[in-house]
Short mmCIF file of C-alpha atoms in Angstrom, two decimals:
data_model
loop_
_atom_site.label_atom_id
_atom_site.label_comp_id
_atom_site.label_asym_id
_atom_site.label_seq_id
_atom_site.Cartn_x
_atom_site.Cartn_y
_atom_site.Cartn_z
CA MET A 1 21.02 14.11 -11.13
CA SER A 2 18.05 15.88 -9.51
CA ILE A 3 15.16 13.52 -8.78
CA CYS A 4 11.97 14.07 -6.80
CA SER A 5 12.90 11.58 -4.07
CA SER A 6 16.15 13.46 -3.37
CA ALA A 7 14.27 16.71 -2.83
CA SER A 8 11.72 15.02 -0.57
CA ARG A 9 14.44 13.37 1.49
CA GLU A 10 16.54 16.53 1.80
CA LEU A 11 13.49 18.53 2.93
CA ASP A 12 12.61 15.75 5.43
CA GLU A 13 9.04 15.46 4.14
CA PRO A 14 7.06 13.23 6.56
CA VAL A 15 5.81 9.93 5.14
CA ALA A 16 2.97 9.17 7.58
CA GLY A 17 -0.47 9.39 6.04
CA THR A 18 0.69 9.06 2.42
CA ALA A 19 -0.14 5.42 1.58
CA ALA A 20 -2.39 4.40 -1.29
CA THR A 21 -5.93 3.60 -0.17
CA ALA A 22 -7.31 0.11 -0.85
CA ARG A 23 -9.22 -2.23 1.39
CA THR A 24 -8.37 -5.09 -0.98
CA TRP A 25 -5.44 -5.59 -3.36
CA LEU A 26 -5.74 -7.73 -6.49
CA LEU A 27 -2.36 -8.60 -8.00
CA LEU A 28 -1.71 -10.26 -11.35
CA GLU A 29 1.70 -11.47 -12.50
CA GLN A 30 2.59 -9.87 -15.83
CA PRO A 31 6.11 -10.27 -17.26
CA GLY A 32 7.63 -7.80 -19.66
CA PRO A 33 7.77 -3.99 -19.71
CA TRP A 34 5.18 -1.76 -18.08
CA GLY A 35 3.98 1.61 -19.32
CA ALA A 36 2.91 4.50 -17.12
CA GLU A 37 -0.63 3.07 -16.97
CA ALA A 38 0.51 -0.51 -16.69
CA LEU A 39 -2.89 -2.22 -16.76
CA THR A 40 -3.48 -0.86 -20.26
CA SER A 41 0.10 -0.31 -21.48
CA SER A 42 1.95 -3.58 -20.94
CA HIS A 43 1.90 -7.01 -22.53
CA LEU A 44 -1.40 -7.65 -20.77
CA ASP A 45 -4.29 -7.55 -23.23
CA PRO A 46 -5.45 -3.89 -23.03
CA ALA A 47 -9.07 -4.99 -23.19
CA VAL A 48 -8.55 -7.04 -20.03
CA GLY A 49 -6.76 -4.13 -18.36
CA HIS A 50 -9.54 -1.67 -19.21
CA ALA A 51 -12.20 -4.12 -17.99
CA LEU A 52 -10.41 -4.67 -14.67
CA LYS A 53 -10.03 -0.93 -14.13
CA ALA A 54 -13.71 -0.36 -14.81
CA ALA A 55 -14.82 -3.26 -12.61
CA ALA A 56 -12.66 -2.09 -9.67
CA ARG A 57 -13.95 1.47 -9.70
CA GLY A 58 -15.71 2.32 -6.45
CA THR A 59 -15.24 -1.15 -4.93
CA GLY A 60 -12.29 -0.51 -2.61
CA VAL A 61 -10.18 -2.88 -4.72
CA ARG A 62 -6.89 -1.74 -6.22
CA VAL A 63 -5.60 -3.81 -9.15
CA ALA A 64 -1.85 -3.92 -9.82
CA LEU A 65 0.60 -5.94 -11.88
CA ILE A 66 3.56 -7.76 -10.36
CA ARG A 67 6.65 -9.46 -11.74
CA ARG A 68 9.69 -11.20 -10.32
CA PRO A 69 12.81 -9.04 -9.80
CA GLY A 70 15.37 -9.21 -12.58
CA ARG A 71 15.21 -9.07 -16.36
CA HIS A 72 11.73 -8.59 -17.73
CA ALA A 73 11.69 -10.40 -21.03
CA ASP A 74 8.28 -11.64 -22.10
CA CYS A 75 8.35 -14.11 -24.97
CA GLY A 76 4.56 -14.13 -25.19
CA THR A 77 4.26 -17.86 -24.49
CA PRO A 78 1.31 -18.59 -22.17
CA VAL A 79 2.58 -19.51 -18.73
CA ALA A 80 0.99 -20.01 -15.34
CA ARG A 81 0.77 -16.61 -13.67
CA ARG A 82 0.48 -16.01 -9.97
CA VAL A 83 -2.58 -14.10 -8.76
CA TYR A 84 -3.04 -12.75 -5.23
CA ALA A 85 -5.91 -11.09 -3.42
CA ALA A 86 -5.45 -9.54 0.02
CA HIS A 87 -7.98 -7.86 2.30
CA THR A 88 -6.33 -5.43 4.72
CA VAL A 89 -9.03 -4.39 7.23
CA PRO A 90 -7.91 -5.39 10.77
CA GLY A 91 -9.85 -8.30 12.21
CA ARG A 92 -10.73 -9.55 8.71
CA THR A 93 -7.27 -9.69 7.12
CA TRP A 94 -6.56 -12.47 4.64
CA LEU A 95 -4.26 -13.27 1.72
CA HIS A 96 -5.21 -15.87 -0.88
CA SER A 97 -3.28 -17.00 -3.96
CA ALA A 98 -3.95 -18.84 -7.20
CA THR A 99 -2.45 -19.43 -10.62
CA THR A 100 -3.96 -18.86 -14.04
CA SER A 101 -2.74 -19.22 -17.61
CA ASP A 102 -5.38 -16.80 -18.92
CA PRO A 103 -5.74 -13.32 -17.34
CA ARG A 104 -9.27 -13.16 -18.74
CA ASP A 105 -10.22 -15.47 -15.88
CA LEU A 106 -10.06 -12.43 -13.60
CA LEU A 107 -13.00 -10.87 -15.43
CA GLY A 108 -15.22 -13.44 -13.73
CA LEU A 109 -14.41 -12.10 -10.26
CA ASP A 110 -16.90 -10.18 -8.12
CA LEU A 111 -14.73 -7.18 -7.25
CA ALA A 112 -17.43 -5.56 -5.14
CA ALA A 113 -17.43 -8.68 -2.94
CA LEU A 114 -13.62 -8.63 -2.80
CA GLY A 115 -13.75 -5.03 -1.64
CA ARG A 116 -16.08 -6.07 1.18
CA GLY A 117 -13.60 -8.73 2.23
CA GLU A 118 -15.41 -11.72 0.71
CA HIS A 119 -13.07 -14.14 -1.08
CA ARG A 120 -15.65 -16.73 -2.18
CA THR A 121 -15.66 -15.87 -5.90
CA PHE A 122 -11.89 -15.39 -5.96
CA ASP A 123 -11.52 -18.91 -4.58
CA SER A 124 -14.16 -20.50 -6.80
CA VAL A 125 -13.23 -18.79 -10.09
CA LEU A 126 -9.47 -19.25 -9.77
CA GLY A 127 -9.23 -22.23 -7.44
CA ALA A 128 -7.49 -20.02 -4.88
CA ARG A 129 -6.37 -21.07 -1.42
CA PRO A 130 -5.05 -19.21 1.63
CA HIS A 131 -1.45 -18.14 1.06
CA THR A 132 0.86 -20.14 3.31
CA GLY A 133 4.25 -18.76 2.26
CA ALA A 134 6.22 -15.71 3.33
CA PRO A 135 4.61 -12.25 3.48
CA LEU A 136 4.60 -10.40 0.18
CA ALA A 137 7.09 -7.56 -0.17
CA LEU A 138 5.98 -5.46 -3.14
CA VAL A 139 8.54 -2.91 -4.34
CA CYS A 140 7.38 -0.27 -6.82
CA THR A 141 9.67 -0.32 -9.87
CA ASN A 142 7.56 1.31 -12.56
CA GLY A 143 10.08 3.67 -14.12
CA ARG A 144 7.60 4.73 -16.80
CA ARG A 145 5.48 6.19 -14.02
CA ASP A 146 8.44 7.92 -12.35
CA ARG A 147 12.14 7.32 -12.86
CA CYS A 148 12.77 7.24 -9.07
CA CYS A 149 10.89 3.95 -8.95
CA ALA A 150 13.30 2.40 -11.45
CA LEU A 151 16.48 4.06 -10.19
CA LEU A 152 15.82 3.20 -6.53
CA GLY A 153 13.13 0.53 -6.54
CA ARG A 154 14.66 -1.98 -8.92
CA PRO A 155 18.01 -2.16 -7.07
CA LEU A 156 16.17 -2.68 -3.78
CA ALA A 157 14.05 -5.49 -5.22
CA ALA A 158 17.14 -7.09 -6.75
CA GLU A 159 19.08 -6.84 -3.47
CA LEU A 160 16.25 -8.42 -1.50
CA ALA A 161 15.87 -11.24 -4.02
CA ALA A 162 19.63 -11.88 -4.14
CA SER A 163 19.74 -12.13 -0.35
CA GLY A 164 17.19 -14.94 -0.43
CA THR A 165 14.28 -12.92 0.93
CA GLU A 166 11.08 -14.75 0.04
CA GLY A 167 7.93 -13.12 -1.25
CA VAL A 168 9.65 -10.27 -3.11
CA TRP A 169 7.88 -8.90 -6.18
CA GLU A 170 8.12 -5.78 -8.29
CA VAL A 171 4.79 -3.93 -8.49
CA THR A 172 3.45 -1.33 -10.90
CA HIS A 173 2.43 1.66 -8.80
CA LEU A 174 2.03 2.38 -5.08
CA GLY A 175 1.79 6.17 -5.25
CA GLY A 176 4.17 8.64 -3.64
CA HIS A 177 7.17 8.01 -5.89
CA ARG A 178 8.94 10.93 -4.18
CA PHE A 179 9.30 8.52 -1.22
CA SER A 180 11.09 5.90 -3.37
CA PRO A 181 11.94 3.15 -2.83
CA THR A 182 8.34 2.46 -1.80
CA LEU A 183 7.13 -0.84 -0.45
CA LEU A 184 3.79 -2.50 0.33
CA VAL A 185 3.68 -5.52 2.62
CA LEU A 186 0.80 -7.99 2.53
CA PRO A 187 -1.33 -9.33 4.11
CA TYR A 188 -1.58 -6.40 6.52
CA GLY A 189 -1.35 -3.70 3.86
CA TYR A 190 1.15 -1.31 5.46
CA ALA A 191 3.23 0.79 3.07
CA TYR A 192 6.76 2.11 3.64
CA GLY A 193 8.83 4.86 2.11
CA ARG A 194 12.58 5.43 1.60
CA ALA A 195 13.00 1.72 2.22
CA ARG A 196 16.40 0.09 2.76
CA ALA A 197 17.05 -3.64 2.48
CA ASP A 198 17.89 -4.05 6.17
CA ALA A 199 14.75 -2.14 7.18
CA VAL A 200 12.62 -4.27 4.85
CA GLU A 201 13.98 -7.43 6.44
CA GLU A 202 12.93 -6.10 9.86
CA VAL A 203 9.48 -5.19 8.54
CA LEU A 204 9.02 -8.71 7.15
CA ARG A 205 10.21 -10.31 10.39
CA GLY A 206 7.63 -8.18 12.15
CA VAL A 207 4.85 -9.34 9.84
CA GLN A 208 5.77 -12.97 10.43
CA GLU A 209 5.54 -12.27 14.18
CA GLY A 210 2.26 -10.38 13.84
CA ARG A 211 3.67 -6.92 14.58
CA ILE A 212 3.95 -3.67 12.67
CA VAL A 213 7.17 -1.67 12.35
CA VAL A 214 6.27 2.03 12.61
CA GLU A 215 9.59 3.52 11.49
CA GLY A 216 9.34 4.60 7.85
CA CYS A 217 5.68 3.55 7.68
CA ARG A 218 3.37 5.53 5.39
CA GLY A 219 0.23 3.95 6.83
CA SER A 220 -2.26 1.15 6.31
CA SER A 221 -4.03 1.07 2.97
CA ALA A 222 -7.25 0.08 4.77
CA TRP A 223 -7.76 3.71 5.90
CA GLU A 224 -8.05 7.08 4.23
CA ARG A 225 -5.04 9.31 4.79
CA PRO A 226 -6.19 11.08 7.98
CA GLY A 227 -6.88 7.64 9.47
CA GLN A 228 -3.47 6.38 8.39
CA ALA A 229 -1.73 9.22 10.22
CA ALA A 230 -3.96 8.85 13.29
CA GLU A 231 -3.44 5.11 13.60
CA LEU A 232 0.34 5.46 13.38
CA ALA A 233 0.26 8.24 15.98
CA VAL A 234 -1.67 6.01 18.39
CA ARG A 235 0.73 3.13 17.76
CA THR A 236 3.60 5.43 18.71
CA ALA A 237 1.90 6.96 21.74
CA ALA A 238 0.64 3.62 23.11
CA ARG A 239 3.72 1.65 22.04
CA GLU A 240 1.37 -0.78 20.35
CA HIS A 241 2.88 -2.98 17.63
CA ALA A 242 0.41 -5.86 17.33
CA ALA A 243 -0.79 -6.02 13.74
CA GLY A 244 -4.54 -6.26 14.29
CA ALA A 245 -4.81 -4.30 17.52
CA LEU A 246 -6.07 -0.95 16.17
CA THR A 247 -9.02 0.04 14.02
CA VAL A 248 -10.08 3.44 12.72
CA VAL A 249 -13.75 3.54 13.69
CA SER A 250 -14.66 7.07 12.57
CA THR A 251 -13.21 10.08 10.77
CA GLU A 252 -15.16 13.31 11.17
CA SER A 253 -14.36 16.49 9.27
CA VAL A 254 -14.18 19.59 11.49
CA VAL A 255 -13.67 23.26 10.73
CA GLY A 256 -10.02 24.27 11.01
CA THR A 257 -8.55 27.60 12.07
CA GLY A 258 -9.99 30.31 9.84
CA GLY A 259 -12.21 27.71 8.21
CA SER A 260 -9.69 27.00 5.44
CA THR A 261 -7.49 24.18 6.71
CA PRO A 262 -8.97 20.67 6.33
CA ARG A 263 -9.05 19.04 9.73
CA TRP A 264 -10.40 15.77 11.10
CA GLU A 265 -11.14 14.14 14.42
CA VAL A 266 -10.28 10.47 14.07
CA THR A 267 -11.37 7.87 16.60
CA VAL A 268 -9.07 4.87 16.90
CA ALA A 269 -10.13 1.78 18.84
CA HIS A 270 -8.04 -0.98 20.42
CA THR A 271 -9.23 -4.57 20.60
CA ASP A 272 -8.93 -4.32 24.41
CA GLY A 273 -11.61 -1.59 24.51
CA ARG A 274 -9.45 1.52 24.70
CA HIS A 275 -10.19 4.46 22.39
CA TRP A 276 -8.27 7.53 21.29
CA ARG A 277 -9.35 10.79 19.68
CA VAL A 278 -6.73 12.10 17.24
CA VAL A 279 -6.83 15.52 15.62
CA VAL A 280 -5.28 15.54 12.14
CA ALA A 281 -4.85 18.61 9.93
CA GLN A 282 -3.89 18.74 6.29
CA GLY A 283 -0.91 20.98 5.71
CA ALA A 284 1.29 21.74 2.73
CA ALA A 285 4.87 20.51 2.47
CA LEU A 286 7.04 23.61 2.06
CA PRO A 287 9.06 24.95 0.39
CA PRO A 288 7.71 23.94 -3.04
CA ARG A 289 9.48 20.97 -4.59
CA PRO A 290 9.06 18.59 -7.55
CA GLU A 291 6.25 16.19 -6.70
CA SER A 292 7.43 13.81 -9.42
CA CYS A 293 10.38 13.62 -11.76
CA GLY A 294 8.17 14.46 -14.73
CA ALA A 295 6.61 17.55 -13.16
CA SER A 296 7.31 20.78 -15.02
CA VAL A 297 6.39 22.99 -12.05
CA LEU A 298 7.12 22.86 -8.34
CA GLY A 299 4.34 21.90 -5.95
CA SER A 300 3.48 21.75 -2.25
CA PRO A 301 2.14 18.23 -1.67
CA ALA A 302 -0.42 17.68 1.07
CA ARG A 303 0.85 16.35 4.38
CA MET A 304 -1.05 14.94 7.35
CA ASP A 305 -0.07 16.67 10.61
CA VAL A 306 -1.17 15.08 13.89
CA LEU A 307 -2.05 17.90 16.28
CA ALA A 308 -3.25 15.92 19.30
CA VAL A 309 -3.64 12.36 20.55
CA ARG A 310 -5.97 11.88 23.54
CA GLU A 311 -7.05 8.64 25.14
CA LEU A 312 -10.78 8.71 25.89
CA THR A 313 -12.49 7.64 29.08
CA PRO A 314 -14.90 4.72 28.70
CA ALA A 315 -17.87 7.12 28.87
CA LEU A 316 -16.52 9.33 26.07
CA ALA A 317 -15.54 6.32 23.98
CA GLY A 318 -19.09 5.02 24.23
#
């Protein structure tokens, strides 16, 4: 069977710089089936889903549904649902959790404040506290969005859960289904593509130790895609794995060759004072391939190509 993830893997499409962008993630447990637009096509009250989508627009918050791996029956009986909020910007990273029996409680949240990294209303409205358990391993399994996510994501989530891995959830949509199975790990917000169970275990061990595994990493959701690619390139060049060590401090658009190729100069800073200038260009993944299993035409998805990584002198960094 031809699926978009097979084509992407066979053509060795790079995964760096392809993560979804969100400074803050808001996750609501919702049992039962999910439609392609899960917030408004699941057993969640569509009015609540529409209101959350509208409230999150332009705030830097991404709202997603989660459920435990396994069968997804939903009898409709009100139960306590888990709710998480995670801010992913280095130096201000946090993950808080709560429970609610009524998803309408989330409509009282200040999503603009959440996007800025302020958890006060999340804590006060839902009685939330800092999460003290294992890191969250969110595996995209929304087959209504793309069948790769069901065919590859659900078995991965089930395997991780069966092995006793804590913190495993299925999640509605992480983008980039051609990189399935896709994974988001919180609190740090790094996404991974073409994930295997053994690799996920190593990623989670790294998070518990405060380090980031670069292999298979799509980038940090805290940054736009040029910044994601640049930060990973610096991690590789500097052999830096500490979770909060690097920050993207600026991304400047520059004119590319011939004036047609989008190009950026990204400045990445280390907590020890070092800075790097990274040149990133947007290319097209060739030859054309299906960008999703439902696509009727072939496409050339954008890719982030790192052209140069240069450590700056203190004078240039200033």
